[in-house]
Coordinates of C-alpha atoms and ligand atoms in Angstrom, one line a residue:
X1 CA 0.0 0.0 0.0
X2 CA 2.9 2.3 0.8
X3 CA 4.4 1.8 -2.6
X4 CA 1.0 2.6 -4.2
X5 CA 0.7 5.8 -2.2
X6 CA 4.2 6.8 -3.2
X7 CA 3.3 6.3 -6.9
X8 CA 0.2 8.5 -6.3
X9 CA 2.4 11.1 -4.8
X10 CA 4.7 11.1 -7.8
X11 CA 1.7 11.2 -10.1
X12 CA 0.3 14.2 -8.2
X13 CA 3.6 16.1 -8.5
X14 CA 3.6 15.4 -12.3
X15 CA -0.1 16.6 -12.5
X16 CA 0.8 19.9 -10.8
X17 CA 3.9 20.4 -13.0
X18 CA 1.8 19.5 -16.0
X19 CA -0.9 22.1 -15.1
X20 CA 1.8 24.7 -14.6
X21 CA 3.2 23.9 -18.0
X22 CA -0.3 24.4 -19.6
X23 CA -0.2 28.0 -18.5
X24 CA 1.8 29.1 -21.6
X25 CA 1.7 27.8 -25.2
X26 CA 5.5 27.3 -25.2
X27 CA 5.5 24.9 -22.3
X28 CA 2.1 23.4 -23.0
X29 CA 3.3 20.3 -25.0
X30 CA 5.7 19.4 -22.1
X31 CA 3.0 20.1 -19.5
X32 CA 0.6 17.8 -21.4
X33 CA 3.3 15.0 -21.5
X34 CA 4.0 15.3 -17.8
X35 CA 0.3 15.1 -17.0
X36 CA -0.1 12.0 -19.2
X37 CA 2.9 10.3 -17.6
X38 CA 1.5 11.1 -14.2
X39 CA -1.8 9.5 -15.2
X40 CA -0.1 6.4 -16.5
X41 CA 1.8 6.0 -13.2
X42 CA -1.5 6.4 -11.3
X43 CA -3.3 3.9 -13.5
X44 CA -0.6 1.3 -13.2
X45 CA -0.4 1.8 -9.4
X46 CA -4.2 1.3 -9.2
X47 CA -4.1 -1.9 -11.4
X48 CA -1.4 -3.6 -9.2
X49 CA -3.5 -3.0 -6.1
X50 CA -4.3 -6.4 -4.7
X51 CA -7.9 -5.4 -4.2
X52 CA -8.4 -5.9 -8.0
X53 CA -10.0 -9.3 -8.3
X54 CA -10.4 -9.7 -12.0
X55 CA -8.8 -7.9 -14.9
X56 CA -11.3 -9.2 -17.6
X57 CA -13.8 -6.3 -17.3
X58 CA -11.0 -3.7 -16.8
X59 CA -9.3 -4.8 -20.0
X60 CA -12.6 -4.9 -21.9
X61 CA -13.4 -1.4 -20.7
X62 CA -9.9 -0.1 -21.6
X63 CA -10.1 -1.6 -25.1
X64 CA -13.7 -0.4 -25.9
X65 CA -13.2 3.0 -24.3
X66 CA -9.8 3.7 -26.0
X67 CA -11.3 2.7 -29.4
X68 CA -14.3 5.0 -29.0
X69 CA -12.0 7.8 -27.7
X70 CA -9.5 7.4 -30.6
X71 CA -12.3 7.5 -33.2
X72 CA -13.9 10.6 -31.6
X73 CA -10.6 12.4 -31.3
X74 CA -9.7 11.7 -35.0
X75 CA -13.1 12.8 -36.3
X76 CA -13.6 15.9 -34.3
X77 CA -13.1 19.3 -36.0
X78 CA -11.3 22.1 -34.1
X79 CA -14.6 24.0 -34.1
X80 CA -16.4 21.1 -32.3
X81 CA -13.9 20.8 -29.4
X82 CA -16.3 22.4 -26.9
X83 CA -18.9 19.8 -27.7
X84 CA -16.3 17.0 -27.2
X85 CA -15.2 18.5 -23.9
X86 CA -18.8 18.7 -22.8
X87 CA -19.2 15.0 -23.5
X88 CA -16.0 14.1 -21.7
X89 CA -17.2 15.9 -18.6
X90 CA -20.5 14.1 -18.8
X91 CA -18.7 10.7 -19.0
X92 CA -16.7 11.7 -15.9
X93 CA -19.9 12.5 -14.0
X94 CA -21.5 9.3 -15.2
X95 CA -18.5 7.3 -13.9
X96 CA -18.7 8.9 -10.4
X97 CA -22.4 8.2 -10.3
X98 CA -22.1 4.6 -11.3
X99 CA -19.2 3.9 -8.9
X100 CA -21.2 5.4 -6.0
X101 CA -24.2 3.2 -6.9
X102 CA -22.2 0.1 -7.3
X103 CA -20.2 0.6 -4.1
X104 CA -23.5 1.1 -2.3
X105 CA -24.9 -2.1 -3.7
X106 CA -21.8 -3.9 -2.5
X107 CA -22.1 -2.6 1.0
X108 CA -25.9 -3.1 0.9
X109 CA -25.2 -6.8 1.0
X110 CA -23.7 -6.2 4.4
X111 CA -26.8 -4.5 5.6
X112 CA -29.0 -7.3 4.5
X113 CA -26.9 -9.7 6.3
X114 CA -27.7 -7.7 9.5
X115 CA -24.1 -6.5 9.8
X116 CA -25.1 -2.8 10.1
X117 CA -23.4 -2.3 13.3
X118 CA -19.9 -3.4 12.3
X119 CA -19.9 -2.1 8.8
X120 CA -17.2 0.5 9.1
X121 CA -18.3 1.9 5.7
X122 CA -21.7 2.8 7.1
X123 CA -20.1 5.6 9.0
X124 CA -21.7 9.0 8.2
X125 CA -18.6 10.3 6.5
X126 CA -18.8 7.4 4.1
X127 CA -22.4 8.1 3.4
X128 CA -21.7 11.8 2.8
X129 CA -18.9 11.0 0.4
X130 CA -21.1 8.5 -1.4
X131 CA -23.9 11.1 -1.7
X132 CA -21.5 13.8 -3.0
X133 CA -20.1 11.4 -5.6
X134 CA -23.6 10.4 -6.8
X135 CA -25.1 13.9 -6.7
X136 CA -22.3 15.9 -8.3
X137 CA -21.8 13.0 -10.8
X138 CA -25.5 13.0 -11.8
X139 CA -25.7 16.8 -12.1
X140 CA -22.5 16.8 -14.2
X141 CA -23.9 14.0 -16.4
X142 CA -27.2 15.6 -17.4
X143 CA -25.9 19.2 -17.3
X144 CA -23.2 18.2 -19.8
X145 CA -25.6 16.4 -22.1
X146 CA -27.8 19.5 -22.2
X147 CA -24.7 21.7 -22.8
X148 CA -23.6 19.3 -25.6
X149 CA -27.1 19.4 -27.2
X150 CA -27.1 23.2 -27.1
X151 CA -23.7 23.5 -28.7
X152 CA -24.8 21.0 -31.4
X153 CA -27.9 23.1 -32.0
X154 CA -30.3 20.3 -30.9
X155 CA -31.7 22.4 -28.1
X156 CA -32.6 26.1 -27.8
X157 CA -29.7 28.3 -26.7
X158 CA -31.4 29.6 -23.5
X159 CA -34.7 28.0 -22.4
X160 CA -36.6 29.8 -19.7
X161 CA -39.1 27.4 -18.1
X162 CA -42.0 29.0 -16.1
X163 CA -41.0 29.4 -12.4
X164 CA -37.6 28.0 -13.1
X165 CA -35.9 29.5 -10.0
X166 CA -38.7 28.2 -7.8
X167 CA -38.4 24.7 -9.4
X168 CA -34.7 24.7 -8.9
X169 CA -35.0 25.8 -5.2
X170 CA -37.7 23.1 -4.7
X171 CA -35.6 20.3 -6.1
X172 CA -32.6 21.5 -4.0
X173 CA -34.8 21.3 -0.9
X174 CA -36.1 17.8 -1.8
X175 CA -32.5 16.8 -2.3
X176 CA -31.4 18.1 1.1
X177 CA -34.3 16.3 2.9
X178 CA -33.5 13.0 1.0
X179 CA -29.8 13.3 1.9
X180 CA -30.5 13.8 5.6
X181 CA -32.7 10.8 5.5
X182 CA -30.0 8.7 3.8
X183 CA -27.3 9.7 6.3
X184 CA -29.5 8.7 9.2
X185 CA -30.8 5.5 7.5
X186 CA -28.2 4.4 5.0
X187 CA -29.8 0.9 4.7
X188 CA -32.6 2.6 2.7
X189 CA -31.2 2.0 -0.8
X190 CA -34.4 3.4 -2.5
X191 CA -33.6 6.8 -1.0
X192 CA -30.2 6.8 -2.7
X193 CA -31.8 6.0 -6.1
X194 CA -34.4 8.8 -5.5
X195 CA -31.5 11.2 -4.8
X196 CA -29.7 10.2 -8.0
X197 CA -32.9 10.8 -9.9
X198 CA -33.5 14.3 -8.4
X199 CA -29.9 15.2 -9.0
X200 CA -30.2 14.1 -12.7
X201 CA -33.2 16.5 -13.0
X202 CA -31.4 19.3 -11.3
X203 CA -28.5 19.0 -13.7
X204 CA -30.9 19.6 -16.6
X205 CA -32.6 22.6 -14.9
X206 CA -29.2 24.2 -14.0
X207 CA -28.0 24.3 -17.5
X208 CA -31.1 24.6 -19.6
X209 CA -31.5 28.3 -18.9
X210 CA -28.0 29.2 -19.8
X211 CA -27.1 30.1 -23.4
X212 CA -25.2 32.1 -25.9
X213 CA -21.6 33.2 -25.1
X214 CA -22.0 31.8 -21.6
X215 CA -21.9 28.2 -22.7
X216 CA -18.1 27.7 -22.7
X217 CA -18.0 29.0 -19.1
X218 CA -20.6 26.4 -18.2
X219 CA -18.5 23.8 -19.8
X220 CA -15.4 24.8 -17.8
X221 CA -17.6 24.7 -14.7
X222 CA -19.0 21.3 -15.5
X223 CA -15.4 20.2 -16.0
X224 CA -14.7 21.4 -12.4
X225 CA -17.8 19.5 -11.2
X226 CA -16.6 16.3 -12.8
X227 CA -13.3 16.7 -10.9
X228 CA -15.1 17.3 -7.6
X229 CA -17.3 14.2 -8.2
X230 CA -14.1 12.2 -8.9
X231 CA -12.6 13.5 -5.6
X232 CA -15.7 12.4 -3.7
X233 CA -15.5 9.0 -5.4
X234 CA -11.9 8.8 -4.2
X235 CA -13.2 9.1 -0.6
X236 CA -15.8 6.4 -1.3
X237 CA -13.1 4.1 -2.6
X238 CA -10.5 5.2 -0.2
X239 CA -8.2 6.0 -3.1
X240 CA -5.7 8.8 -2.6
X241 CA -4.9 9.1 -6.3
X242 CA -8.5 9.8 -7.2
X243 CA -8.9 12.3 -4.4
X244 CA -5.8 14.3 -5.5
X245 CA -6.5 14.3 -9.2
X246 CA -10.2 15.0 -8.8
X247 CA -9.4 18.0 -6.5
X248 CA -6.9 19.3 -9.1
X249 CA -9.4 19.1 -11.9
X250 CA -12.1 20.7 -9.6
X251 CA -9.8 23.6 -8.7
X252 CA -8.4 24.3 -12.2
X253 CA -11.9 24.2 -13.7
X254 CA -13.1 26.9 -11.2
X255 CA -10.0 29.0 -12.0
X256 CA -10.6 28.7 -15.7
X257 CA -14.3 29.6 -15.3
X258 CA -13.2 32.8 -13.4
X259 CA -10.7 33.7 -16.1
X260 CA -13.3 33.3 -18.8
X261 CA -15.9 35.3 -16.9
X262 CA -13.3 38.1 -16.4
X263 CA -12.4 38.2 -20.1
X264 CA -16.2 38.4 -21.0
X265 CA -17.0 40.9 -18.2
X266 CA -19.5 38.5 -16.7
X267 CA -19.8 37.3 -13.1
X268 CA -20.0 33.6 -12.4
X269 CA -23.3 34.3 -10.6
X270 CA -24.7 36.1 -13.6
X271 CA -23.7 33.1 -15.8
X272 CA -25.3 30.6 -13.5
X273 CA -28.5 32.4 -12.5
X274 CA -28.7 35.5 -14.6
X275 CA -30.3 34.0 -17.7
X276 CA -29.5 35.5 -21.1
X277 CA -26.4 37.7 -21.7
X278 CA -28.4 40.2 -23.7
X279 CA -31.6 41.5 -22.1
X280 CA -34.8 41.7 -24.1
X281 CA -34.6 45.5 -23.8
X282 CA -31.0 45.6 -25.1
X283 CA -32.0 43.1 -27.9
X284 CA -34.8 45.4 -29.1
X285 CA -32.3 48.3 -29.3
X286 CA -29.7 46.4 -31.4
X287 CA -29.6 47.9 -34.9
X288 CA -29.8 45.6 -37.9
X289 CA -28.0 45.8 -41.3
X290 CA -29.0 49.5 -41.7
X291 CA -26.2 50.2 -39.1
X292 CA -23.7 49.8 -42.0
X293 CA -25.7 51.3 -44.9
X294 CA -23.5 53.5 -47.1
X295 CA -20.7 53.5 -44.5
X296 CA -18.6 50.5 -45.3
X297 CA -15.5 50.7 -47.6
X298 CA -14.5 47.4 -49.2
X299 CA -11.3 46.6 -51.0
X300 CA -9.6 43.9 -53.0
X301 CA -6.6 41.6 -52.4
X302 CA -4.2 43.7 -54.6
X303 CA -5.0 46.9 -52.7
X304 CA -4.2 45.2 -49.4
X305 CA -1.1 43.7 -50.8
X306 CA 0.2 47.2 -51.6
X307 CA -0.6 48.4 -48.1
X308 CA 1.3 45.4 -46.7
X309 CA 4.3 46.0 -49.0
X310 CA 4.7 49.5 -47.6
X311 CA 4.1 48.5 -44.0
X312 CA 6.9 48.1 -41.4
X313 CA 4.7 46.6 -38.7
X314 CA 1.7 44.3 -39.3
X315 CA -0.5 42.7 -36.6
X316 CA -2.9 39.8 -37.3
X317 CA -5.9 39.6 -34.9
X318 CA -7.5 36.2 -35.4
X319 CA -10.9 35.1 -34.3
X320 CA -13.5 32.3 -34.7
X321 CA -13.6 32.7 -38.5
X322 CA -10.0 31.5 -38.6
X323 CA -11.1 28.2 -37.1
X324 CA -14.1 27.9 -39.4
X325 CA -12.0 28.6 -42.5
X326 CA -9.1 26.4 -41.2
X327 CA -6.9 29.2 -42.5
X328 CA -4.1 28.8 -40.0
X329 CA -1.5 27.4 -42.4
X330 CA -2.1 30.0 -45.1
X331 CA -1.9 32.7 -42.4
X332 CA 1.5 31.5 -41.4
X333 CA 2.6 31.4 -45.1
X334 CA 1.6 35.1 -45.5
X335 CA 3.3 36.0 -42.2
X336 CA 6.5 34.3 -43.4
X337 CA 6.4 36.0 -46.8
X338 CA 6.0 39.4 -45.2
X339 CA 8.8 38.8 -42.7
X340 CA 11.1 37.8 -45.6
X341 CA 10.3 41.2 -47.1
X342 CA 11.4 42.9 -43.8
X343 CA 7.9 43.5 -42.3
X344 CA 7.6 42.9 -38.5
X345 CA 4.6 40.5 -38.0
X346 CA 2.9 39.7 -34.7
X347 CA -0.4 37.9 -33.7
X348 CA -2.8 39.5 -31.2
X349 CA -4.4 36.9 -29.0
X350 CA -7.6 37.7 -27.1
X351 CA -8.4 35.3 -24.2
X352 CA -11.9 34.5 -25.5
X353 CA -11.3 34.7 -29.3
X354 CA -12.9 31.6 -30.9
X355 CA -15.1 29.3 -29.0
X356 CA -12.9 27.9 -26.2
X357 CA -10.0 29.1 -24.1
X358 CA -6.7 28.9 -26.0
X359 CA -8.5 28.3 -29.3
X360 CA -6.3 30.7 -31.3
X361 CA -3.1 29.4 -29.6
X362 CA -3.9 25.8 -30.5
X363 CA -4.8 26.7 -34.2
X364 CA -1.7 28.8 -34.7
X365 CA 0.6 26.2 -33.0
X366 CA -0.8 23.7 -35.5
X367 CA 0.6 25.9 -38.3
X368 CA 3.9 26.2 -36.4
X369 CA 3.6 30.0 -35.8
X370 CA 6.5 30.7 -33.4
X371 CA 5.3 31.2 -29.9
X372 CA 7.2 34.5 -29.5
X373 CA 5.0 35.9 -32.3
X374 CA 1.8 35.3 -30.3
X375 CA 1.2 38.4 -28.0
X376 CA -1.5 38.4 -25.3
X377 CA -4.1 41.2 -25.4
X378 CA -2.7 43.3 -22.5
X379 CA 0.8 43.3 -24.1
X380 CA -0.3 43.9 -27.7
X381 CA -2.8 46.7 -27.0
X382 CA -0.2 49.4 -26.4
X383 CA 1.4 48.4 -29.7
X384 CA -1.5 49.1 -32.0
X385 CA -0.9 52.8 -32.2
X386 CA 2.5 52.0 -33.7
X387 CA 1.1 49.4 -36.1
X388 CA 0.8 50.2 -39.8
X389 CA -1.7 47.5 -40.8
X390 CA -3.8 45.3 -38.6
X391 CA -5.5 42.3 -40.3
X392 CA -8.7 41.3 -38.4
X393 CA -9.0 37.7 -39.5
X394 CA -12.4 36.2 -38.9
X395 CA -12.7 38.1 -35.5
X396 CA -15.6 40.3 -34.6
X397 CA -16.8 40.8 -31.0
X398 CA -13.2 40.8 -29.6
X399 CA -12.4 43.8 -31.7
X400 CA -15.7 45.8 -31.2
X401 CA -14.9 49.3 -29.9
X402 CA -18.5 49.4 -28.5
X403 CA -17.2 47.2 -25.6
X404 CA -14.9 50.1 -24.7
X405 CA -16.9 53.2 -25.7
X406 CA -20.7 52.5 -25.7
X407 CA -22.2 52.1 -22.2
X408 CA -25.5 50.9 -23.7
X409 CA -23.8 48.0 -25.5
X410 CA -24.5 44.5 -24.3
X411 CA -20.8 43.8 -24.3
X412 CA -19.8 47.0 -22.6
X413 CA -16.9 46.4 -20.3
X414 CA -15.5 43.3 -22.1
X415 CA -11.8 43.9 -22.7
X416 CA -11.0 44.1 -26.5
X417 CA -8.1 44.1 -28.8
X418 CA -7.8 47.8 -29.6
X419 CA -7.2 47.2 -33.3
X420 CA -9.0 50.4 -34.2
X421 CA -5.9 52.4 -33.0
X422 CA -3.8 51.0 -35.9
X423 CA -3.1 53.2 -38.9
X424 CA -5.2 50.9 -41.2
X425 CA -7.4 48.0 -40.3
X426 CA -8.3 45.3 -42.8
X427 CA -11.2 43.2 -41.8
X428 CA -11.5 39.8 -43.4
X429 CA -14.8 38.1 -43.1
X430 CA -17.5 36.8 -45.5
X431 CA -20.3 39.3 -44.8
X432 CA -21.5 42.0 -42.4
X433 CA -23.1 39.3 -40.2
X434 CA -22.6 39.8 -36.5
X435 CA -20.3 37.6 -34.3
X436 CA -21.3 35.5 -31.3
X437 CA -22.8 38.4 -29.3
X438 CA -25.2 39.2 -32.2
X439 CA -24.4 42.9 -32.3
X440 CA -23.0 45.2 -35.1
X441 CA -19.4 46.3 -35.0
X442 CA -18.5 50.0 -35.1
X443 CA -15.0 48.9 -36.3
X444 CA -16.3 48.1 -39.8
X445 CA -17.4 51.7 -40.4
X446 CA -14.5 53.5 -39.0
X447 CA -12.6 55.8 -41.3
X448 CA -9.4 53.7 -41.1
X449 CA -11.1 50.4 -41.8
X450 CA -11.4 48.5 -45.0
X451 CA -13.4 45.3 -45.5
X452 CA -12.0 42.5 -47.5
X453 CA -15.0 40.1 -48.0
X454 CA -14.6 36.4 -48.5
X455 CA -13.8 33.1 -46.8
X456 CA -10.6 33.7 -44.7
X457 CA -8.6 30.9 -46.4
X458 CA -9.5 31.8 -50.0
X459 CA -8.9 35.6 -49.3
X460 CA -5.5 34.9 -47.7
X461 CA -4.5 32.7 -50.6
X462 CA -5.3 35.6 -53.0
X463 CA -3.5 38.0 -50.8
X464 CA -0.4 35.8 -50.6
X465 CA -0.4 35.6 -54.4
X466 CA -0.9 39.3 -54.8
X467 CA 2.1 40.0 -52.4
X468 CA 4.3 37.6 -54.3
X469 CA 3.4 39.3 -57.6
X470 CA 4.4 42.8 -56.4
Ligands
NAP1 P1 -17.1 36.2 -33.3 O1 -17.4 37.5 -32.7 O2 -17.9 35.0 -33.1 O3 -17.0 36.5 -34.9 C1 -16.5 35.5 -35.8 C2 -16.6 36.1 -37.2 O4 -16.0 35.2 -38.0 C3 -18.0 36.2 -37.6 O5 -18.5 37.6 -37.6 C4 -18.0 35.6 -39.0 O6 -18.5 36.6 -40.0 C5 -16.5 35.3 -39.3 N1 -16.4 34.1 -40.0 C6 -17.0 32.9 -39.9 N2 -16.6 32.0 -40.7 C7 -15.7 32.7 -41.5 C8 -14.9 32.3 -42.6 N3 -14.9 31.0 -43.2 N4 -14.0 33.2 -43.2 C9 -13.9 34.4 -42.7 N5 -14.7 34.8 -41.6 C10 -15.5 34.0 -41.1 O7 -15.6 35.7 -33.0 P2 -14.5 36.3 -32.0 O8 -14.2 37.7 -32.4 O9 -13.4 35.3 -32.0 O10 -15.2 36.4 -30.6 C11 -15.5 35.2 -29.9 C12 -16.8 35.3 -29.3 O11 -17.2 34.1 -28.6 C13 -17.0 36.4 -28.2 O12 -18.2 37.0 -28.2 C14 -16.7 35.6 -26.9 O13 -17.3 36.2 -25.8 C15 -17.4 34.3 -27.3 N6 -16.9 33.3 -26.4 C16 -15.7 32.8 -26.5 C17 -15.2 31.9 -25.6 C18 -13.9 31.3 -25.7 O14 -13.5 30.6 -24.7 N7 -13.1 31.5 -26.7 C19 -16.0 31.5 -24.6 C20 -17.3 32.0 -24.4 C21 -17.7 32.9 -25.4 P3 -19.1 36.2 -41.4 O15 -20.2 35.2 -41.1 O16 -19.5 37.5 -42.0 O17 -18.0 35.6 -42.2

């Protein structure tokens, strides 16, 4: 047992070093590797535990699970990563719920054999750990399925049921009463199943009212719940490895949720209980396409190529459109070409550009853009006033000056990339459609802005060709 705990300790150290590595794109691959090695050590230590009675089901589970995981990972597009993470969280929650129920049925045999008194596991702390594992696991399972369905477009973005808050509070109260009952009378198995059922319903109710730009925050939060559920399962199984790794996932999920809320100028409370990001009143005041009428200047690839040729400093501000167009490789080709011609090129990274944290970093790393070219928002903002040309590449909300200047805007207060301070701004997108927040962008009608309409990949290919022909 001591050796196993030592292995868990080594795994925990590797997890912590891994998480630290994930804090920056440069050290992320190493961090990922350290975390994976830590998990391998933890799994091997668990498998050599002499409490394991048969390996048949474990091996079958590993083979089937790995095959499904490998197929899913191969097939998923970068733009579908949030959906995939939502499903993973749900699986984690399901595992905690199932372990809690199966551990209970194991011990229930004891009860039926009238061994209640000496069943050490019937101690209240064991019942509480079992309840937490089942409840958080169940909430995570159904909450994640609802989140996945919303992201896939199968469910409405934000569904407000009548008396929703009352319903949630009522279910919470029922849950509390049932839990107290179970702790006092743990031999009542039916109460545990009722608790699991109520928690499954609560998971649906907690997530169904949340929508729009808040969904990725919910996913980070559900990730944290899956960790907490695993930690509780660790107490049920008396497994230190699970307690440590679950707590780390729980804590890092909460930290990530807070970072995302800050970058979107939302409070966690508003995300969880505040309903829609844009109120009905704000929605009614959002202008339509008339906002742009007669005010937009569009240009062609040759014109932009000439501007780039004469620039000394160019900043590329990528957004969700880069991911949709899969334009990361051609972006790097253009950046390379410009650098060979003596232009300084940098990439401006907004913390919530795209649809998940680190989305732009991952895409650009795939195209082998050097890490020192990726500059975080706070560091690049002071540089825009000395930038000749900024290319806004499939980004919208994260560059909208209304977030800084218009107090009535639904995104007012959200930190932005201040691209409008550059000498010239080229906006590459397919149309004048709004971004995720659903509001028009003042940037597109500024005097120093030019729109270059088209799919980001196709436009960049034209632009690269035009620069080469100069
Ligand atoms: P955005 O505001 O959603 O805008 C993306 C733009 O890309 C769209 O206006 C779209 O315009 C354009 N686009 C789509 N496909 C394209 C293509 N093939 N080629 C060229 N352009 C294309 O994106 P963002 O500026 O990255 O902002 C992210 C938004 O998501 C923010 O509102 C943020 O709060 C929210 N969000 C992000 C996270 C996160 O973790 N990253 C989390 C929560 C919320 P067209 O259709 O006209 O082409």
